[in-house]
Short mmCIF file of C-alpha atoms and ligand atoms in Angstrom, two decimals:
data_model
loop_
_atom_site.label_atom_id
_atom_site.label_comp_id
_atom_site.label_asym_id
_atom_site.label_seq_id
_atom_site.Cartn_x
_atom_site.Cartn_y
_atom_site.Cartn_z
CA LYS B 1007 -161.95 68.92 174.30
CA THR B 1008 -161.20 70.80 171.08
CA PRO B 1009 -160.89 68.37 168.13
CA ILE B 1010 -157.67 69.01 166.23
CA ALA B 1011 -155.98 67.66 163.09
CA ILE B 1012 -152.23 67.43 162.48
CA LEU B 1013 -150.74 67.79 159.00
CA ILE B 1014 -147.41 66.05 158.43
CA SER B 1015 -145.01 65.15 155.62
CA GLY B 1016 -142.39 63.04 157.40
CA THR B 1017 -141.11 61.71 160.72
CA GLY B 1018 -143.89 63.12 162.85
CA SER B 1019 -141.99 63.56 166.11
CA ASN B 1020 -143.86 66.80 166.85
CA MET B 1021 -147.11 65.02 166.00
CA GLN B 1022 -146.17 62.35 168.53
CA ALA B 1023 -145.41 64.96 171.17
CA LEU B 1024 -148.84 66.56 170.61
CA ILE B 1025 -150.59 63.19 170.87
CA LYS B 1026 -148.61 62.16 173.95
CA HIS B 1027 -149.32 65.40 175.79
CA SER B 1028 -153.05 65.08 175.26
CA THR B 1029 -153.15 61.46 176.42
CA THR B 1030 -150.90 61.93 179.47
CA HIS B 1031 -152.38 65.25 180.67
CA PRO B 1032 -156.06 64.76 181.44
CA GLU B 1033 -156.43 68.54 181.86
CA SER B 1034 -155.27 69.20 178.28
CA SER B 1035 -157.89 71.04 176.27
CA TYR B 1036 -157.46 69.38 172.88
CA GLN B 1037 -157.89 65.94 171.36
CA VAL B 1038 -156.03 64.74 168.24
CA LYS B 1039 -158.71 63.27 165.96
CA LEU B 1040 -157.03 63.10 162.57
CA VAL B 1041 -153.57 63.03 160.99
CA ILE B 1042 -153.22 63.95 157.31
CA SER B 1043 -150.03 63.43 155.29
CA ASN B 1044 -149.28 64.56 151.74
CA LYS B 1045 -146.82 61.65 151.52
CA ALA B 1046 -147.95 58.01 151.61
CA ASP B 1047 -144.60 56.87 153.05
CA ALA B 1048 -144.41 59.39 155.91
CA LEU B 1049 -143.13 57.57 159.02
CA GLY B 1050 -145.48 59.62 161.16
CA LEU B 1051 -148.49 57.80 159.66
CA ILE B 1052 -147.44 54.52 161.29
CA LYS B 1053 -146.88 56.25 164.64
CA ALA B 1054 -150.33 57.86 164.44
CA GLN B 1055 -151.98 54.53 163.62
CA GLU B 1056 -150.18 52.90 166.55
CA ALA B 1057 -151.62 55.62 168.76
CA GLY B 1058 -155.09 54.79 167.44
CA ILE B 1059 -155.55 58.04 165.50
CA MET B 1060 -157.33 58.11 162.14
CA THR B 1061 -154.93 58.81 159.26
CA LYS B 1062 -155.47 59.98 155.67
CA VAL B 1063 -153.08 60.51 152.78
CA ILE B 1064 -153.75 63.25 150.24
CA ASP B 1065 -151.05 63.29 147.59
CA HIS B 1066 -150.47 66.89 146.51
CA ARG B 1067 -149.11 65.68 143.14
CA LYS B 1068 -152.66 64.70 142.11
CA PHE B 1069 -153.71 68.35 142.04
CA LYS B 1070 -152.78 70.94 139.44
CA VAL B 1071 -153.67 73.85 141.67
CA ARG B 1072 -152.67 74.34 145.33
CA GLU B 1073 -156.22 75.37 146.26
CA SER B 1074 -157.74 72.08 144.99
CA PHE B 1075 -155.39 70.15 147.28
CA ASP B 1076 -156.40 72.40 150.17
CA ARG B 1077 -160.12 71.98 149.39
CA GLU B 1078 -159.74 68.21 149.73
CA ILE B 1079 -158.04 68.70 153.11
CA ASP B 1080 -160.75 71.16 154.13
CA THR B 1081 -163.50 68.64 153.30
CA LEU B 1082 -161.84 66.01 155.50
CA LEU B 1083 -161.47 68.51 158.33
CA LEU B 1084 -165.14 69.48 158.16
CA GLU B 1085 -166.27 65.84 158.02
CA ASN B 1086 -164.38 65.26 161.27
CA ASN B 1087 -165.53 68.47 163.01
CA ILE B 1088 -161.96 69.69 163.33
CA GLU B 1089 -161.55 73.10 164.96
CA ILE B 1090 -157.77 73.64 164.98
CA ILE B 1091 -155.08 72.53 162.48
CA CYS B 1092 -151.47 71.94 163.58
CA LEU B 1093 -148.78 71.83 160.92
CA ALA B 1094 -145.95 69.58 162.13
CA GLY B 1095 -143.21 69.19 159.57
CA PHE B 1096 -145.80 69.71 156.81
CA MET B 1097 -143.66 70.83 153.91
CA ARG B 1098 -146.37 72.41 151.71
CA LEU B 1099 -147.49 76.01 151.63
CA LEU B 1100 -151.22 76.46 152.18
CA SER B 1101 -153.20 78.60 149.72
CA GLY B 1102 -154.57 82.03 150.59
CA TRP B 1103 -158.06 80.54 150.40
CA MET B 1104 -157.27 77.94 153.08
CA VAL B 1105 -155.41 80.35 155.36
CA GLN B 1106 -158.26 82.89 155.21
CA LYS B 1107 -160.92 80.25 155.77
CA TRP B 1108 -159.09 78.96 158.87
CA HIS B 1109 -157.96 82.39 160.08
CA GLY B 1110 -156.48 82.08 163.57
CA LYS B 1111 -157.06 78.32 163.59
CA ILE B 1112 -153.81 77.08 161.99
CA LEU B 1113 -150.60 76.71 164.02
CA ASN B 1114 -147.11 75.88 162.77
CA ILE B 1115 -143.82 74.91 164.40
CA HIS B 1116 -140.64 76.26 162.84
CA PRO B 1117 -137.05 75.32 163.80
CA SER B 1118 -135.68 78.84 164.38
CA LEU B 1119 -136.36 81.93 166.46
CA LEU B 1120 -138.57 83.71 163.92
CA PRO B 1121 -138.32 86.14 162.22
CA SER B 1122 -134.78 84.77 161.70
CA PHE B 1123 -134.16 81.90 159.29
CA LYS B 1124 -137.50 81.45 157.53
CA GLY B 1125 -138.00 78.70 154.95
CA VAL B 1126 -136.34 75.32 154.62
CA ASN B 1127 -133.22 74.04 156.45
CA ALA B 1128 -133.47 76.63 159.23
CA PRO B 1129 -130.95 74.84 161.53
CA LYS B 1130 -128.41 74.81 158.67
CA GLN B 1131 -129.09 78.49 157.98
CA ALA B 1132 -128.37 79.25 161.66
CA LEU B 1133 -125.09 77.28 161.59
CA ASN B 1134 -124.02 79.02 158.38
CA ALA B 1135 -124.83 82.43 159.86
CA GLY B 1136 -122.57 81.69 162.84
CA VAL B 1137 -125.17 82.67 165.46
CA LYS B 1138 -124.65 81.31 168.98
CA VAL B 1139 -128.32 80.97 169.84
CA THR B 1140 -131.21 79.67 167.76
CA GLY B 1141 -134.36 77.79 168.75
CA CYS B 1142 -137.92 77.15 167.70
CA THR B 1143 -141.18 79.03 167.31
CA VAL B 1144 -144.88 78.15 167.43
CA HIS B 1145 -146.87 80.72 165.46
CA PHE B 1146 -150.22 81.31 163.79
CA VAL B 1147 -150.18 80.67 160.05
CA VAL B 1148 -150.88 83.59 157.73
CA GLU B 1149 -150.46 83.82 153.97
CA GLU B 1150 -146.85 85.00 154.13
CA MET B 1151 -144.54 82.02 154.84
CA ASP B 1152 -143.33 81.68 158.48
CA ASP B 1153 -144.76 85.09 159.26
CA GLY B 1154 -147.80 84.84 161.59
CA ALA B 1155 -148.03 86.14 165.16
CA ILE B 1156 -145.78 84.26 167.57
CA ILE B 1157 -147.39 82.15 170.31
CA GLU B 1158 -144.29 80.63 171.96
CA GLN B 1159 -140.53 80.35 171.46
CA ARG B 1160 -137.67 78.44 173.09
CA SER B 1161 -133.98 79.18 172.63
CA VAL B 1162 -131.29 76.56 171.96
CA ARG B 1163 -127.56 77.36 172.27
CA ILE B 1164 -125.31 76.42 169.38
CA GLU B 1165 -122.15 74.62 170.54
CA THR B 1166 -118.89 74.76 168.57
CA THR B 1167 -119.14 70.98 168.14
CA ASP B 1168 -122.63 71.12 166.57
CA ASP B 1169 -123.41 69.94 163.07
CA VAL B 1170 -126.83 70.09 161.40
CA SER B 1171 -127.98 66.79 162.88
CA THR B 1172 -126.95 67.44 166.50
CA LEU B 1173 -128.45 70.93 166.37
CA GLN B 1174 -131.63 69.69 164.71
CA TYR B 1175 -131.95 67.05 167.43
CA ARG B 1176 -131.76 69.60 170.28
CA ILE B 1177 -134.14 71.97 168.49
CA LYS B 1178 -136.65 69.14 168.14
CA LEU B 1179 -136.43 68.39 171.88
CA ALA B 1180 -137.34 72.04 172.51
CA GLU B 1181 -140.13 71.87 169.90
CA HIS B 1182 -141.68 68.87 171.64
CA GLN B 1183 -141.89 70.91 174.84
CA ILE B 1184 -143.41 74.12 173.51
CA TYR B 1185 -145.83 72.88 170.83
CA PRO B 1186 -148.28 71.04 173.13
CA THR B 1187 -148.45 73.89 175.65
CA ALA B 1188 -148.86 76.52 172.92
CA LEU B 1189 -151.68 74.48 171.37
CA ASP B 1190 -153.33 74.11 174.78
CA GLN B 1191 -153.30 77.90 175.17
CA VAL B 1192 -154.98 78.36 171.79
CA ALA B 1193 -157.53 75.58 172.42
CA LYS B 1194 -158.39 77.20 175.77
CA GLY B 1195 -158.89 80.54 174.02
CA LEU B 1196 -155.99 82.11 175.96
CA ALA B 1197 -154.05 82.99 172.81
CA SER B 1198 -155.71 84.14 169.61
CA LEU B 1199 -154.42 85.62 166.39
CA ASP B 1200 -156.77 88.58 166.65
CA ASP B 1201 -155.52 89.48 170.17
CA LYS B 1202 -151.98 89.30 168.89
CA GLU B 1203 -152.79 91.37 165.81
CA ASN B 1204 -154.20 94.05 168.08
CA LYS B 1205 -151.11 94.03 170.29
CA VAL B 1206 -148.58 94.57 167.55
C1 GAR K 1314 -139.41 70.10 162.70
O1 GAR K 1314 -138.14 70.45 163.19
C2 GAR K 1314 -140.17 71.31 162.23
O2 GAR K 1314 -139.90 72.45 162.98
C3 GAR K 1314 -139.63 71.45 160.83
O3 GAR K 1314 -139.55 70.14 160.34
C4 GAR K 1314 -139.29 69.26 161.42
C5 GAR K 1314 -140.31 68.14 161.37
O4 GAR K 1314 -139.97 67.14 162.28
N1 GAR K 1314 -140.48 72.27 160.02
C6 GAR K 1314 -140.04 73.07 159.06
O5 GAR K 1314 -138.86 73.17 158.76
C7 GAR K 1314 -141.12 73.89 158.37
N2 GAR K 1314 -140.52 74.84 157.48
P1 GAR K 1314 -141.02 66.06 162.75
O6 GAR K 1314 -141.68 65.47 161.50
O7 GAR K 1314 -140.20 65.02 163.47
O8 GAR K 1314 -142.03 66.74 163.65
#
């Protein structure tokens, strides 16, 4: 199974979904070996420990330059023979150095149908825009924020009664369904950034 690491900053519900899929589907092609958080108080760290996964905290505030933070992450990844990185609510931008070094090996989940609503608070952006449908996207990470080739998407209807928290909740349910299967595809070699680059 392909050893993967998950980078988080908070709740870690997508992280949990990735872990759960791999432990409940024997045919899954990846294994979560390491969870890294840039925040010591991220709730996801406790959930990862409960699941028996190794956790590390690397506080980004200790580094003057983004690349030094990334180099520390990179060292940990190499020490643990990690092959794929999944960002799951990781609220830091990775440096060009990191993204190039791990070209085609970093996945992200974003709470909108990209290329709409990039950046922070995507569910709120969708509500403010008055769209009737939004959703979530799993994509390869490139240097430009929320811009890599798309691996999988799922739509979520916006109801007139929705506020940010009800919408965010339903988007997360959709995220938990598509992230593990998208990762499986990449780990199996069925989806790669280079294939997708050639197609577009
Ligand atoms: C998820 O909805 C994810 O798509 C979003 O943060 C949430 C993390 O939740 N990511 C971004 O907005 C990235 N720009 P989780 O910690 O429960 O997985």
